[in-house]
mmCIF file of C-alpha atoms and ligand atoms in Angstrom:
data_model
loop_
_atom_site.group_PDB
_atom_site.id
_atom_site.type_symbol
_atom_site.label_atom_id
_atom_site.label_comp_id
_atom_site.label_asym_id
_atom_site.label_seq_id
_atom_site.Cartn_x
_atom_site.Cartn_y
_atom_site.Cartn_z
ATOM 1 C CA MET Q 1 23.036 0.378 -3.812
ATOM 2 C CA ASP Q 2 26.642 0.631 -2.357
ATOM 3 C CA ASN Q 3 26.766 4.288 -2.528
ATOM 4 C CA CYS Q 4 23.545 5.213 -1.174
ATOM 5 C CA LEU Q 5 23.403 7.008 2.177
ATOM 6 C CA PHE Q 6 20.246 5.730 3.512
ATOM 7 C CA CYS Q 7 20.963 2.169 2.329
ATOM 8 C CA ARG Q 8 24.378 2.305 4.484
ATOM 9 C CA ILE Q 9 22.267 3.507 7.373
ATOM 10 C CA ALA Q 10 19.872 0.817 7.205
ATOM 11 C CA ALA Q 11 22.963 -1.637 6.738
ATOM 12 C CA GLY Q 12 24.571 -0.203 9.839
ATOM 13 C CA GLU Q 13 27.700 0.907 8.198
ATOM 14 C CA ILE Q 14 27.105 4.467 9.033
ATOM 15 C CA PRO Q 15 25.638 5.230 12.529
ATOM 16 C CA SER Q 16 22.165 6.633 13.268
ATOM 17 C CA ASP Q 17 19.816 7.560 16.239
ATOM 18 C CA ARG Q 18 17.492 4.956 15.730
ATOM 19 C CA VAL Q 19 14.012 5.234 17.005
ATOM 20 C CA TYR Q 20 11.962 2.289 15.316
ATOM 21 C CA GLU Q 21 12.900 -0.497 13.441
ATOM 22 C CA ASP Q 22 11.119 -3.787 11.831
ATOM 23 C CA GLU Q 23 11.810 -6.032 9.032
ATOM 24 C CA LYS Q 24 10.981 -3.779 6.169
ATOM 25 C CA VAL Q 25 11.457 -0.124 7.806
ATOM 26 C CA LEU Q 26 13.901 2.058 9.937
ATOM 27 C CA ALA Q 27 13.191 5.225 11.315
ATOM 28 C CA PHE Q 28 15.903 7.332 12.899
ATOM 29 C CA ARG Q 29 16.788 11.129 13.825
ATOM 30 C CA ASP Q 30 17.379 13.655 11.288
ATOM 31 C CA ILE Q 31 21.020 15.095 11.818
ATOM 32 C CA HIS Q 32 19.722 18.514 11.071
ATOM 33 C CA PRO Q 33 16.345 18.774 12.737
ATOM 34 C CA LEU Q 34 14.083 21.437 11.681
ATOM 35 C CA ALA Q 35 11.337 20.721 14.313
ATOM 36 C CA PRO Q 36 11.564 19.807 18.073
ATOM 37 C CA VAL Q 37 10.972 16.162 16.676
ATOM 38 C CA HIS Q 38 12.423 15.315 13.155
ATOM 39 C CA VAL Q 39 12.403 12.055 12.110
ATOM 40 C CA LEU Q 40 13.214 10.018 9.001
ATOM 41 C CA LEU Q 41 11.343 6.874 7.889
ATOM 42 C CA ILE Q 42 12.721 4.936 5.388
ATOM 43 C CA PRO Q 43 11.998 1.609 3.572
ATOM 44 C CA LYS Q 44 15.068 -0.562 4.096
ATOM 45 C CA LYS Q 45 15.091 -1.531 0.395
ATOM 46 C CA HIS Q 46 16.488 1.011 -1.788
ATOM 47 C CA ILE Q 47 13.532 2.762 -3.754
ATOM 48 C CA GLY Q 48 14.686 6.174 -5.233
ATOM 49 C CA SER Q 49 11.735 8.503 -4.439
ATOM 50 C CA LEU Q 50 8.227 8.595 -4.686
ATOM 51 C CA ASN Q 51 8.612 8.596 -8.525
ATOM 52 C CA GLU Q 52 9.906 5.016 -8.089
ATOM 53 C CA VAL Q 53 6.734 3.774 -6.026
ATOM 54 C CA ASN Q 54 5.216 0.811 -7.888
ATOM 55 C CA GLY Q 55 3.102 -2.568 -7.375
ATOM 56 C CA GLU Q 56 6.503 -4.367 -6.616
ATOM 57 C CA ASN Q 57 7.579 -2.413 -4.037
ATOM 58 C CA ALA Q 58 4.209 -1.453 -2.470
ATOM 59 C CA ASP Q 59 4.748 -3.498 0.486
ATOM 60 C CA ASP Q 60 7.783 -1.671 1.702
ATOM 61 C CA VAL Q 61 5.972 1.503 1.268
ATOM 62 C CA LYS Q 62 2.987 0.396 2.863
ATOM 63 C CA ALA Q 63 5.313 -0.890 5.828
ATOM 64 C CA VAL Q 64 6.813 2.633 6.123
ATOM 65 C CA LEU Q 65 3.053 4.214 6.311
ATOM 66 C CA GLU Q 66 2.389 1.477 8.709
ATOM 67 C CA ALA Q 67 5.114 2.464 10.868
ATOM 68 C CA VAL Q 68 4.094 6.126 10.973
ATOM 69 C CA PRO Q 69 1.399 6.092 13.942
ATOM 70 C CA LYS Q 70 3.664 3.730 16.072
ATOM 71 C CA VAL Q 71 6.744 6.139 15.780
ATOM 72 C CA ALA Q 72 4.256 8.910 16.465
ATOM 73 C CA GLY Q 73 2.989 7.287 19.225
ATOM 74 C CA SER Q 74 6.228 6.488 20.913
ATOM 75 C CA LEU Q 75 7.683 9.985 20.294
ATOM 76 C CA GLY Q 76 4.581 11.590 21.834
ATOM 77 C CA LEU Q 77 3.257 13.121 18.818
ATOM 78 C CA LYS Q 78 -0.182 11.310 18.381
ATOM 79 C CA GLU Q 79 -2.617 13.526 20.387
ATOM 80 C CA ARG Q 80 -1.275 17.108 19.279
ATOM 81 C CA GLY Q 81 -0.337 15.755 15.672
ATOM 82 C CA TYR Q 82 2.546 15.958 13.195
ATOM 83 C CA ARG Q 83 3.392 16.591 9.483
ATOM 84 C CA LEU Q 84 4.657 14.180 6.920
ATOM 85 C CA ILE Q 85 6.817 15.191 3.986
ATOM 86 C CA SER Q 86 8.299 13.366 1.185
ATOM 87 C CA ASN Q 87 10.403 15.547 -0.898
ATOM 88 C CA CYS Q 88 10.716 14.240 -4.565
ATOM 89 C CA GLY Q 89 13.014 15.491 -7.251
ATOM 90 C CA GLU Q 90 14.925 18.795 -7.657
ATOM 91 C CA ASP Q 91 11.763 21.169 -7.359
ATOM 92 C CA GLY Q 92 10.607 18.940 -4.210
ATOM 93 C CA GLY Q 93 14.083 19.702 -2.530
ATOM 94 C CA GLN Q 94 15.244 16.098 -2.466
ATOM 95 C CA THR Q 95 19.189 15.747 -1.556
ATOM 96 C CA VAL Q 96 18.892 12.063 -0.527
ATOM 97 C CA MET Q 97 17.896 9.589 -3.314
ATOM 98 C CA HIS Q 98 16.497 6.855 -1.216
ATOM 99 C CA LEU Q 99 12.686 7.235 -0.458
ATOM 100 C CA HIS Q 100 12.213 9.011 2.955
ATOM 101 C CA PHE Q 101 9.556 10.405 4.965
ATOM 102 C CA HIS Q 102 10.122 13.571 7.314
ATOM 103 C CA LEU Q 103 8.151 13.141 10.367
ATOM 104 C CA LEU Q 104 7.856 16.693 12.077
ATOM 105 C CA GLY Q 105 6.355 17.500 15.529
ATOM 106 C CA GLY Q 106 6.405 19.100 18.952
ATOM 107 C CA GLU Q 107 5.434 22.398 17.697
ATOM 108 C CA LYS Q 108 2.433 23.887 15.843
ATOM 109 C CA PHE Q 109 3.149 24.589 12.138
ATOM 110 C CA PRO Q 110 1.595 27.339 9.988
ATOM 111 C CA SER Q 111 -1.496 26.192 7.714
ATOM 112 C CA ASP Q 112 -0.853 28.603 4.945
ATOM 113 C CA LYS Q 113 2.668 27.093 4.363
ATOM 114 C CA LEU Q 114 3.650 23.555 3.928
ATOM 115 C CA PHE Q 115 7.048 24.234 5.374
HETATM 116 P P1 AMP N 1 15.765 15.732 1.832
HETATM 117 O O1 AMP N 1 16.367 17.118 1.654
HETATM 118 O O2 AMP N 1 14.149 15.368 1.765
HETATM 119 O O3 AMP N 1 16.270 14.529 0.635
HETATM 120 O O4 AMP N 1 16.104 15.051 3.108
HETATM 121 C C1 AMP N 1 17.206 14.542 3.574
HETATM 122 C C2 AMP N 1 17.578 14.533 4.968
HETATM 123 O O5 AMP N 1 18.226 13.765 5.602
HETATM 124 C C3 AMP N 1 17.912 16.049 5.662
HETATM 125 O O6 AMP N 1 16.933 16.458 6.301
HETATM 126 C C4 AMP N 1 19.189 15.963 6.110
HETATM 127 O O7 AMP N 1 19.284 16.491 7.323
HETATM 128 C C5 AMP N 1 19.063 14.479 6.548
HETATM 129 N N1 AMP N 1 20.370 13.636 6.686
HETATM 130 C C6 AMP N 1 21.545 13.652 5.942
HETATM 131 N N2 AMP N 1 22.404 12.878 6.288
HETATM 132 C C7 AMP N 1 21.806 12.472 7.416
HETATM 133 C C8 AMP N 1 22.440 11.192 8.310
HETATM 134 N N3 AMP N 1 23.886 11.065 8.278
HETATM 135 N N4 AMP N 1 21.806 10.829 9.474
HETATM 136 C C9 AMP N 1 20.379 11.728 9.593
HETATM 137 N N5 AMP N 1 19.930 12.073 8.731
HETATM 138 C C10 AMP N 1 20.378 12.825 7.708
HETATM 139 ZN ZN1 ZN N 2 19.357 3.571 -0.845
#
């Protein structure tokens, strides 16, 4: 996906503040943080959104979820906890059409509001 922002970040064509990387996954700091810790986890392979998750890309999605505790641990979030969000489509508020999970932490979020 030549014109996809997160594919270009994964390819290193656009700089990012990387906090974790493996064969299938990249995590980098959100450019407009909404919490003291705000990191985005993405599959390196292009998947448009949660709507496109299927048996063929399940290994990539699984790898992203397996990276969550590693990234949370390295950022010191494991003990107090964190929130993981993936916006999907227009109503979900998705602005970048490459599947990503927002890992948010470093403060206590209200339990009566998702965000
Ligand atoms: P969403 O609105 O769920 O699609 O999230 C997209 C996120 O990508 C937003 O929180 C943006 O701040 C973030 N973002 C956009 N461009 C960049 C970039 N170049 N580097 C890091 N984060 C970005
Ligand atoms: Zn992409």
